[in-house]
Amino acid sequence: MKNLIIANWKANPVTLREAVDLARKTELAALSHRTVEVIVAPPFPFLIAVLSELKRVKLGSQNAFWEDAGPYTGEISWQQLKSLKVSYVIVGHSERRIFLGETDEMVGKKVRALLEHGLKPVLCVGERERASHEVSETIARQLEAALAGVKKSLLKNLIIAYEPIWAISTMPGSHPDTPENAFQCNIYIRKILSGMFGRTAGQSVRIIYGGSVNANNIKGFLSGGHMQGALVGGASLKAEEFARLIASAALLRTR
Ligand code: 13P
């Protein structure tokens, strides 16, 4: 299976012109490395312009509302995103949970709506601090809330991003997780999934890592095939670095 590299641009860049330029450069980098799957998730106002620059790279979004349409001021529905050819949707990112009050219940509604309508949620889970009990408690709670009521047959479209909050590059004092620790969490995530959906389903869901991933450390996270890709923030905004990151990921296969 190919590794999945998802660029989460967050609320960057500031102008449409910069967004188009970055999309163009990302597409070029992906064109020369066909053994990796690249997704770009730009801010909503740039989706259409970015889409017109992409062929190899697929379009993602950073959020979606669970209803198809209606009186929900300020929200953007899964159906609207689907009509723009968005295929992957980041859900439950810690920045939305912390700064925008997104609850486990809201995340669950989004995951279910997206899976039921053929979109691919990238469900983010991860603890605030690296204390062992917090890691397991948080991950278990977030997974159980987000995946309750999901049909096993829809899990093939689910991606889980293990993204410890303390490892996100913009957090004060942040540092990347070690590949070894990330793999331990990967095993724990699979254990919870297997408990909820049975062993076969639990083992087949794609799990990726996020948190200070860059062109120099990507290899460590993808080696061995435990993590099947990465969710990249800061480094995805630097076209040259992101091209090097894609090139590294293209050399490694997942299990
Ligand atoms: P950084 O890669 O900047 O640490 O961001 C990680 C992230 O939050 C991606 O969703």
PDB file of C-alpha atoms and ligand atoms in Angstrom:
ATOM      1  CA  MET A   1       0.000   0.000   0.000  1.00  0.00           C
ATOM      2  CA  LYS A   2       1.189   3.536  -0.675  1.00  0.00           C
ATOM      3  CA  ASN A   3       1.993   5.896   2.169  1.00  0.00           C
ATOM      4  CA  LEU A   4      -0.480   8.712   2.657  1.00  0.00           C
ATOM      5  CA  ILE A   5       0.959  12.193   3.141  1.00  0.00           C
ATOM      6  CA  ILE A   6      -1.614  14.810   4.118  1.00  0.00           C
ATOM      7  CA  ALA A   7      -0.729  18.507   4.082  1.00  0.00           C
ATOM      8  CA  ASN A   8      -2.749  20.376   6.691  1.00  0.00           C
ATOM      9  CA  TRP A   9      -2.220  24.030   5.821  1.00  0.00           C
ATOM     10  CA  LYS A  10      -4.330  25.183   8.808  1.00  0.00           C
ATOM     11  CA  ALA A  11      -5.158  28.939   8.441  1.00  0.00           C
ATOM     12  CA  ASN A  12      -2.253  29.471   6.024  1.00  0.00           C
ATOM     13  CA  PRO A  13      -1.172  31.056   3.733  1.00  0.00           C
ATOM     14  CA  VAL A  14      -2.699  34.525   3.912  1.00  0.00           C
ATOM     15  CA  THR A  15      -3.359  35.166   0.215  1.00  0.00           C
ATOM     16  CA  LEU A  16      -4.972  33.261  -2.629  1.00  0.00           C
ATOM     17  CA  ARG A  17      -1.915  33.868  -4.781  1.00  0.00           C
ATOM     18  CA  GLU A  18       0.380  32.166  -2.252  1.00  0.00           C
ATOM     19  CA  ALA A  19      -2.045  29.265  -1.889  1.00  0.00           C
ATOM     20  CA  VAL A  20      -2.131  28.668  -5.642  1.00  0.00           C
ATOM     21  CA  ASP A  21       1.649  28.867  -5.847  1.00  0.00           C
ATOM     22  CA  LEU A  22       2.064  26.333  -3.040  1.00  0.00           C
ATOM     23  CA  ALA A  23      -0.527  24.016  -4.616  1.00  0.00           C
ATOM     24  CA  ARG A  24       1.288  24.167  -7.956  1.00  0.00           C
ATOM     25  CA  LYS A  25       4.629  23.305  -6.362  1.00  0.00           C
ATOM     26  CA  THR A  26       3.100  20.481  -4.315  1.00  0.00           C
ATOM     27  CA  GLU A  27       1.492  19.012  -7.432  1.00  0.00           C
ATOM     28  CA  LEU A  28       4.855  19.115  -9.230  1.00  0.00           C
ATOM     29  CA  ALA A  29       6.570  17.313  -6.364  1.00  0.00           C
ATOM     30  CA  ALA A  30       3.867  14.645  -6.253  1.00  0.00           C
ATOM     31  CA  LEU A  31       4.005  14.130 -10.016  1.00  0.00           C
ATOM     32  CA  SER A  32       7.569  12.905  -9.793  1.00  0.00           C
ATOM     33  CA  HIS A  33       6.825  10.442  -6.952  1.00  0.00           C
ATOM     34  CA  ARG A  34       3.965   8.191  -7.850  1.00  0.00           C
ATOM     35  CA  THR A  35       4.512   5.651  -5.089  1.00  0.00           C
ATOM     36  CA  VAL A  36       3.064   7.974  -2.473  1.00  0.00           C
ATOM     37  CA  GLU A  37      -0.453   9.379  -2.131  1.00  0.00           C
ATOM     38  CA  VAL A  38      -0.499  13.128  -1.461  1.00  0.00           C
ATOM     39  CA  ILE A  39      -3.473  15.110  -0.140  1.00  0.00           C
ATOM     40  CA  VAL A  40      -3.637  18.865   0.345  1.00  0.00           C
ATOM     41  CA  ALA A  41      -6.114  20.335   2.839  1.00  0.00           C
ATOM     42  CA  PRO A  42      -6.173  24.113   2.282  1.00  0.00           C
ATOM     43  CA  PRO A  43      -8.375  26.669   4.069  1.00  0.00           C
ATOM     44  CA  PHE A  44     -11.955  26.702   2.711  1.00  0.00           C
ATOM     45  CA  PRO A  45     -11.709  29.982   0.703  1.00  0.00           C
ATOM     46  CA  PHE A  46      -8.869  28.497  -1.369  1.00  0.00           C
ATOM     47  CA  LEU A  47     -10.400  25.088  -2.134  1.00  0.00           C
ATOM     48  CA  ILE A  48     -11.627  25.820  -5.658  1.00  0.00           C
ATOM     49  CA  ALA A  49      -8.493  27.635  -6.814  1.00  0.00           C
ATOM     50  CA  VAL A  50      -6.268  24.945  -5.317  1.00  0.00           C
ATOM     51  CA  LEU A  51      -8.332  22.190  -6.948  1.00  0.00           C
ATOM     52  CA  SER A  52      -7.694  23.673 -10.383  1.00  0.00           C
ATOM     53  CA  GLU A  53      -3.924  23.183  -9.816  1.00  0.00           C
ATOM     54  CA  LEU A  54      -4.209  19.524  -8.803  1.00  0.00           C
ATOM     55  CA  LYS A  55      -4.256  16.340 -10.836  1.00  0.00           C
ATOM     56  CA  ARG A  56      -2.117  13.798  -8.968  1.00  0.00           C
ATOM     57  CA  VAL A  57      -2.685  15.369  -5.566  1.00  0.00           C
ATOM     58  CA  LYS A  58      -6.138  14.880  -4.052  1.00  0.00           C
ATOM     59  CA  LEU A  59      -8.119  17.587  -2.326  1.00  0.00           C
ATOM     60  CA  GLY A  60      -8.858  17.473   1.380  1.00  0.00           C
ATOM     61  CA  SER A  61     -10.547  19.815   3.823  1.00  0.00           C
ATOM     62  CA  GLN A  62      -9.802  20.641   7.437  1.00  0.00           C
ATOM     63  CA  ASN A  63     -13.339  20.221   8.736  1.00  0.00           C
ATOM     64  CA  ALA A  64     -16.907  19.473   7.628  1.00  0.00           C
ATOM     65  CA  PHE A  65     -20.365  19.877   9.111  1.00  0.00           C
ATOM     66  CA  TRP A  66     -22.428  16.712   9.619  1.00  0.00           C
ATOM     67  CA  GLU A  67     -25.683  17.906   7.986  1.00  0.00           C
ATOM     68  CA  ASP A  68     -26.037  18.037   4.198  1.00  0.00           C
ATOM     69  CA  ALA A  69     -27.426  21.619   4.080  1.00  0.00           C
ATOM     70  CA  GLY A  70     -29.710  23.956   6.036  1.00  0.00           C
ATOM     71  CA  PRO A  71     -29.837  26.689   8.678  1.00  0.00           C
ATOM     72  CA  TYR A  72     -26.313  26.331  10.098  1.00  0.00           C
ATOM     73  CA  THR A  73     -24.659  29.727   9.772  1.00  0.00           C
ATOM     74  CA  GLY A  74     -20.942  29.581   9.171  1.00  0.00           C
ATOM     75  CA  GLU A  75     -20.780  25.831   8.622  1.00  0.00           C
ATOM     76  CA  ILE A  76     -19.667  23.992   5.487  1.00  0.00           C
ATOM     77  CA  SER A  77     -21.453  20.723   4.864  1.00  0.00           C
ATOM     78  CA  TRP A  78     -20.026  17.394   3.785  1.00  0.00           C
ATOM     79  CA  GLN A  79     -22.252  17.575   0.723  1.00  0.00           C
ATOM     80  CA  GLN A  80     -20.881  20.942  -0.373  1.00  0.00           C
ATOM     81  CA  LEU A  81     -17.359  19.614   0.035  1.00  0.00           C
ATOM     82  CA  LYS A  82     -18.199  16.461  -1.887  1.00  0.00           C
ATOM     83  CA  SER A  83     -19.510  18.580  -4.749  1.00  0.00           C
ATOM     84  CA  LEU A  84     -16.068  20.254  -4.913  1.00  0.00           C
ATOM     85  CA  LYS A  85     -14.327  16.874  -5.182  1.00  0.00           C
ATOM     86  CA  VAL A  86     -13.000  16.908  -1.652  1.00  0.00           C
ATOM     87  CA  SER A  87     -12.285  13.306  -0.758  1.00  0.00           C
ATOM     88  CA  TYR A  88     -10.450  13.423   2.595  1.00  0.00           C
ATOM     89  CA  VAL A  89     -11.694  15.454   5.572  1.00  0.00           C
ATOM     90  CA  ILE A  90      -9.634  16.095   8.713  1.00  0.00           C
ATOM     91  CA  VAL A  91     -11.912  15.662  11.719  1.00  0.00           C
ATOM     92  CA  GLY A  92     -11.379  16.370  15.407  1.00  0.00           C
ATOM     93  CA  HIS A  93      -8.025  18.110  15.057  1.00  0.00           C
ATOM     94  CA  SER A  94      -6.774  19.121  18.501  1.00  0.00           C
ATOM     95  CA  GLU A  95      -6.764  22.798  17.488  1.00  0.00           C
ATOM     96  CA  ARG A  96     -10.508  22.569  16.844  1.00  0.00           C
ATOM     97  CA  ARG A  97     -11.085  20.645  20.051  1.00  0.00           C
ATOM     98  CA  ILE A  98      -9.043  23.128  22.148  1.00  0.00           C
ATOM     99  CA  PHE A  99      -9.705  26.507  20.522  1.00  0.00           C
ATOM    100  CA  LEU A 100     -13.161  25.984  19.007  1.00  0.00           C
ATOM    101  CA  GLY A 101     -14.886  23.816  21.564  1.00  0.00           C
ATOM    102  CA  GLU A 102     -15.329  20.762  19.361  1.00  0.00           C
ATOM    103  CA  THR A 103     -16.516  17.894  21.553  1.00  0.00           C
ATOM    104  CA  ASP A 104     -16.158  14.117  21.204  1.00  0.00           C
ATOM    105  CA  GLU A 105     -19.862  14.023  20.372  1.00  0.00           C
ATOM    106  CA  MET A 106     -19.490  16.532  17.510  1.00  0.00           C
ATOM    107  CA  VAL A 107     -16.485  14.649  16.184  1.00  0.00           C
ATOM    108  CA  GLY A 108     -18.518  11.434  16.217  1.00  0.00           C
ATOM    109  CA  LYS A 109     -21.356  13.027  14.230  1.00  0.00           C
ATOM    110  CA  LYS A 110     -18.889  14.238  11.627  1.00  0.00           C
ATOM    111  CA  VAL A 111     -17.142  10.886  11.291  1.00  0.00           C
ATOM    112  CA  ARG A 112     -20.441   9.039  10.860  1.00  0.00           C
ATOM    113  CA  ALA A 113     -21.829  11.517   8.307  1.00  0.00           C
ATOM    114  CA  LEU A 114     -18.634  11.424   6.252  1.00  0.00           C
ATOM    115  CA  LEU A 115     -18.334   7.639   6.241  1.00  0.00           C
ATOM    116  CA  GLU A 116     -22.006   7.166   5.384  1.00  0.00           C
ATOM    117  CA  HIS A 117     -21.634   9.446   2.376  1.00  0.00           C
ATOM    118  CA  GLY A 118     -18.489   7.970   0.921  1.00  0.00           C
ATOM    119  CA  LEU A 119     -15.960  10.542   2.149  1.00  0.00           C
ATOM    120  CA  LYS A 120     -12.746   9.673   3.989  1.00  0.00           C
ATOM    121  CA  PRO A 121     -12.479  11.101   7.487  1.00  0.00           C
ATOM    122  CA  VAL A 122      -9.002  11.580   8.905  1.00  0.00           C
ATOM    123  CA  LEU A 123      -9.847  11.254  12.578  1.00  0.00           C
ATOM    124  CA  CYS A 124      -7.273  12.963  14.808  1.00  0.00           C
ATOM    125  CA  VAL A 125      -6.645  11.582  18.269  1.00  0.00           C
ATOM    126  CA  GLY A 126      -3.901  12.369  20.745  1.00  0.00           C
ATOM    127  CA  GLU A 127      -3.109  13.351  24.283  1.00  0.00           C
ATOM    128  CA  ARG A 128      -2.105  16.727  25.700  1.00  0.00           C
ATOM    129  CA  GLU A 129       0.760  15.405  27.776  1.00  0.00           C
ATOM    130  CA  ARG A 130       2.980  12.391  27.545  1.00  0.00           C
ATOM    131  CA  ALA A 131       1.969  10.717  30.799  1.00  0.00           C
ATOM    132  CA  SER A 132       1.226   7.080  30.102  1.00  0.00           C
ATOM    133  CA  HIS A 133      -2.214   6.929  31.692  1.00  0.00           C
ATOM    134  CA  GLU A 134      -3.267  10.073  29.820  1.00  0.00           C
ATOM    135  CA  VAL A 135      -2.184   8.659  26.487  1.00  0.00           C
ATOM    136  CA  SER A 136      -4.293   5.531  26.783  1.00  0.00           C
ATOM    137  CA  GLU A 137      -7.281   7.210  28.442  1.00  0.00           C
ATOM    138  CA  THR A 138      -7.491  10.004  25.895  1.00  0.00           C
ATOM    139  CA  ILE A 139      -7.032   7.811  22.861  1.00  0.00           C
ATOM    140  CA  ALA A 140      -9.588   5.269  24.079  1.00  0.00           C
ATOM    141  CA  ARG A 141     -12.159   7.957  24.903  1.00  0.00           C
ATOM    142  CA  GLN A 142     -11.708   9.786  21.600  1.00  0.00           C
ATOM    143  CA  LEU A 143     -11.865   6.620  19.498  1.00  0.00           C
ATOM    144  CA  GLU A 144     -14.861   5.158  21.296  1.00  0.00           C
ATOM    145  CA  ALA A 145     -16.837   8.421  21.048  1.00  0.00           C
ATOM    146  CA  ALA A 146     -15.979   9.051  17.405  1.00  0.00           C
ATOM    147  CA  LEU A 147     -16.577   5.509  16.192  1.00  0.00           C
ATOM    148  CA  ALA A 148     -19.638   4.461  18.181  1.00  0.00           C
ATOM    149  CA  GLY A 149     -22.335   3.310  15.785  1.00  0.00           C
ATOM    150  CA  VAL A 150     -20.042   3.182  12.741  1.00  0.00           C
ATOM    151  CA  LYS A 151     -20.738   0.198  10.476  1.00  0.00           C
ATOM    152  CA  LYS A 152     -17.784  -2.151  10.149  1.00  0.00           C
ATOM    153  CA  SER A 153     -18.198  -2.211   6.374  1.00  0.00           C
ATOM    154  CA  LEU A 154     -17.411   1.541   6.233  1.00  0.00           C
ATOM    155  CA  LEU A 155     -14.092   1.346   8.066  1.00  0.00           C
ATOM    156  CA  LYS A 156     -12.126   0.944   4.844  1.00  0.00           C
ATOM    157  CA  ASN A 157     -12.549   4.680   4.275  1.00  0.00           C
ATOM    158  CA  LEU A 158     -11.399   5.665   7.754  1.00  0.00           C
ATOM    159  CA  ILE A 159      -7.936   7.032   8.489  1.00  0.00           C
ATOM    160  CA  ILE A 160      -6.753   7.622  12.027  1.00  0.00           C
ATOM    161  CA  ALA A 161      -4.117  10.247  12.680  1.00  0.00           C
ATOM    162  CA  TYR A 162      -2.259   9.782  15.941  1.00  0.00           C
ATOM    163  CA  GLU A 163      -1.235  13.341  16.705  1.00  0.00           C
ATOM    164  CA  PRO A 164      -0.012  14.016  20.255  1.00  0.00           C
ATOM    165  CA  ILE A 165      -0.734  17.661  21.058  1.00  0.00           C
ATOM    166  CA  TRP A 166       2.651  18.229  22.719  1.00  0.00           C
ATOM    167  CA  ALA A 167       4.366  17.232  19.455  1.00  0.00           C
ATOM    168  CA  ILE A 168       2.652  19.829  17.228  1.00  0.00           C
ATOM    169  CA  SER A 169       5.328  22.260  16.059  1.00  0.00           C
ATOM    170  CA  THR A 170       3.415  25.395  17.046  1.00  0.00           C
ATOM    171  CA  MET A 171       2.897  24.287  20.670  1.00  0.00           C
ATOM    172  CA  PRO A 172       5.341  25.918  23.114  1.00  0.00           C
ATOM    173  CA  GLY A 173       8.240  23.559  23.866  1.00  0.00           C
ATOM    174  CA  SER A 174       7.072  21.027  21.306  1.00  0.00           C
ATOM    175  CA  HIS A 175       9.208  18.193  19.969  1.00  0.00           C
ATOM    176  CA  PRO A 176       8.409  15.281  17.664  1.00  0.00           C
ATOM    177  CA  ASP A 177       7.404  11.965  19.156  1.00  0.00           C
ATOM    178  CA  THR A 178       9.945   9.183  18.756  1.00  0.00           C
ATOM    179  CA  PRO A 179       9.058   6.584  16.123  1.00  0.00           C
ATOM    180  CA  GLU A 180       9.156   3.932  18.902  1.00  0.00           C
ATOM    181  CA  ASN A 181       6.582   5.737  21.044  1.00  0.00           C
ATOM    182  CA  ALA A 182       4.399   6.459  18.038  1.00  0.00           C
ATOM    183  CA  PHE A 183       4.461   2.738  17.174  1.00  0.00           C
ATOM    184  CA  GLN A 184       3.395   1.865  20.722  1.00  0.00           C
ATOM    185  CA  CYS A 185       0.387   4.166  20.325  1.00  0.00           C
ATOM    186  CA  ASN A 186      -0.306   2.615  16.941  1.00  0.00           C
ATOM    187  CA  ILE A 187      -0.503  -0.794  18.626  1.00  0.00           C
ATOM    188  CA  TYR A 188      -2.778   0.604  21.313  1.00  0.00           C
ATOM    189  CA  ILE A 189      -5.084   2.204  18.703  1.00  0.00           C
ATOM    190  CA  ARG A 190      -5.325  -1.134  16.885  1.00  0.00           C
ATOM    191  CA  LYS A 191      -6.172  -2.864  20.157  1.00  0.00           C
ATOM    192  CA  ILE A 192      -9.100  -0.495  20.756  1.00  0.00           C
ATOM    193  CA  LEU A 193     -10.274  -0.843  17.153  1.00  0.00           C
ATOM    194  CA  SER A 194     -10.067  -4.632  17.371  1.00  0.00           C
ATOM    195  CA  GLY A 195     -12.115  -4.538  20.589  1.00  0.00           C
ATOM    196  CA  MET A 196     -14.783  -2.437  18.886  1.00  0.00           C
ATOM    197  CA  PHE A 197     -14.910  -4.029  15.446  1.00  0.00           C
ATOM    198  CA  GLY A 198     -13.090  -7.356  15.611  1.00  0.00           C
ATOM    199  CA  ARG A 199      -9.484  -8.181  14.870  1.00  0.00           C
ATOM    200  CA  THR A 200      -9.552  -8.143  11.070  1.00  0.00           C
ATOM    201  CA  ALA A 201     -11.232  -4.758  10.855  1.00  0.00           C
ATOM    202  CA  GLY A 202      -9.053  -3.376  13.646  1.00  0.00           C
ATOM    203  CA  GLN A 203      -5.884  -4.374  11.858  1.00  0.00           C
ATOM    204  CA  SER A 204      -6.859  -2.965   8.477  1.00  0.00           C
ATOM    205  CA  VAL A 205      -7.650   0.687   9.329  1.00  0.00           C
ATOM    206  CA  ARG A 206      -4.952   3.071   8.125  1.00  0.00           C
ATOM    207  CA  ILE A 207      -3.056   4.851  10.891  1.00  0.00           C
ATOM    208  CA  ILE A 208      -0.818   7.845  10.224  1.00  0.00           C
ATOM    209  CA  TYR A 209       1.328  10.027  12.514  1.00  0.00           C
ATOM    210  CA  GLY A 210       1.270  13.808  12.947  1.00  0.00           C
ATOM    211  CA  GLY A 211       3.396  16.185  15.027  1.00  0.00           C
ATOM    212  CA  SER A 212       6.531  18.046  13.866  1.00  0.00           C
ATOM    213  CA  VAL A 213       7.018  15.748  10.877  1.00  0.00           C
ATOM    214  CA  ASN A 214       9.619  17.153   8.499  1.00  0.00           C
ATOM    215  CA  ALA A 215      11.798  16.087   5.583  1.00  0.00           C
ATOM    216  CA  ASN A 216      14.503  14.812   7.937  1.00  0.00           C
ATOM    217  CA  ASN A 217      12.441  12.712  10.341  1.00  0.00           C
ATOM    218  CA  ILE A 218       9.708  11.308   8.043  1.00  0.00           C
ATOM    219  CA  LYS A 219      11.772   8.227   7.255  1.00  0.00           C
ATOM    220  CA  GLY A 220      11.909   7.201  10.922  1.00  0.00           C
ATOM    221  CA  PHE A 221       8.136   7.315  11.257  1.00  0.00           C
ATOM    222  CA  LEU A 222       7.435   5.396   8.066  1.00  0.00           C
ATOM    223  CA  SER A 223      10.191   2.794   8.342  1.00  0.00           C
ATOM    224  CA  GLY A 224       8.931  -0.639   9.234  1.00  0.00           C
ATOM    225  CA  GLY A 225       5.534   0.167   7.813  1.00  0.00           C
ATOM    226  CA  HIS A 226       3.758   0.615  11.148  1.00  0.00           C
ATOM    227  CA  MET A 227       2.636   4.146  10.372  1.00  0.00           C
ATOM    228  CA  GLN A 228       1.059   4.338   6.953  1.00  0.00           C
ATOM    229  CA  GLY A 229       1.649   7.985   6.372  1.00  0.00           C
ATOM    230  CA  ALA A 230       1.858  11.392   8.008  1.00  0.00           C
ATOM    231  CA  LEU A 231      -0.270  14.442   8.732  1.00  0.00           C
ATOM    232  CA  VAL A 232       2.019  17.395   8.159  1.00  0.00           C
ATOM    233  CA  GLY A 233       1.471  20.994   9.265  1.00  0.00           C
ATOM    234  CA  GLY A 234       4.384  23.454   9.203  1.00  0.00           C
ATOM    235  CA  ALA A 235       6.600  21.530   6.782  1.00  0.00           C
ATOM    236  CA  SER A 236       3.789  21.337   4.209  1.00  0.00           C
ATOM    237  CA  LEU A 237       3.890  25.134   3.871  1.00  0.00           C
ATOM    238  CA  LYS A 238       7.522  25.098   2.711  1.00  0.00           C
ATOM    239  CA  ALA A 239       7.362  23.863  -0.869  1.00  0.00           C
ATOM    240  CA  GLU A 240      10.965  22.671  -1.113  1.00  0.00           C
ATOM    241  CA  GLU A 241      10.964  20.886   2.191  1.00  0.00           C
ATOM    242  CA  PHE A 242       7.612  19.262   1.446  1.00  0.00           C
ATOM    243  CA  ALA A 243       8.954  18.040  -1.907  1.00  0.00           C
ATOM    244  CA  ARG A 244      11.869  16.381  -0.070  1.00  0.00           C
ATOM    245  CA  LEU A 245       9.447  14.870   2.441  1.00  0.00           C
ATOM    246  CA  ILE A 246       7.349  13.399  -0.400  1.00  0.00           C
ATOM    247  CA  ALA A 247      10.495  12.017  -2.038  1.00  0.00           C
ATOM    248  CA  SER A 248      11.496  10.267   1.219  1.00  0.00           C
ATOM    249  CA  ALA A 249       8.028   8.840   1.784  1.00  0.00           C
ATOM    250  CA  ALA A 250       7.929   7.537  -1.789  1.00  0.00           C
ATOM    251  CA  LEU A 251      10.887   5.273  -1.061  1.00  0.00           C
ATOM    252  CA  LEU A 252       9.059   3.444   1.719  1.00  0.00           C
ATOM    253  CA  ARG A 253       6.099   1.103   1.492  1.00  0.00           C
ATOM    254  CA  THR A 254       3.558   0.393   4.185  1.00  0.00           C
ATOM    255  CA  ARG A 255       2.914  -3.160   5.347  1.00  0.00           C
TER     256      ARG A 255
HETATM  257  P1  13P B   1       3.118  20.341  12.595  1.00  0.00           P
HETATM  258  O1  13P B   1       3.531  19.413  11.492  1.00  0.00           O
HETATM  259  O2  13P B   1       3.393  21.780  12.284  1.00  0.00           O
HETATM  260  O3  13P B   1       3.625  19.893  13.907  1.00  0.00           O
HETATM  261  O4  13P B   1       1.521  20.238  12.685  1.00  0.00           O
HETATM  262  C1  13P B   1       0.991  19.000  12.917  1.00  0.00           C
HETATM  263  C2  13P B   1      -0.464  19.106  12.711  1.00  0.00           C
HETATM  264  O5  13P B   1      -1.178  19.647  13.537  1.00  0.00           O
HETATM  265  C3  13P B   1      -1.012  18.532  11.464  1.00  0.00           C
HETATM  266  O6  13P B   1      -2.372  18.361  11.561  1.00  0.00           O
END
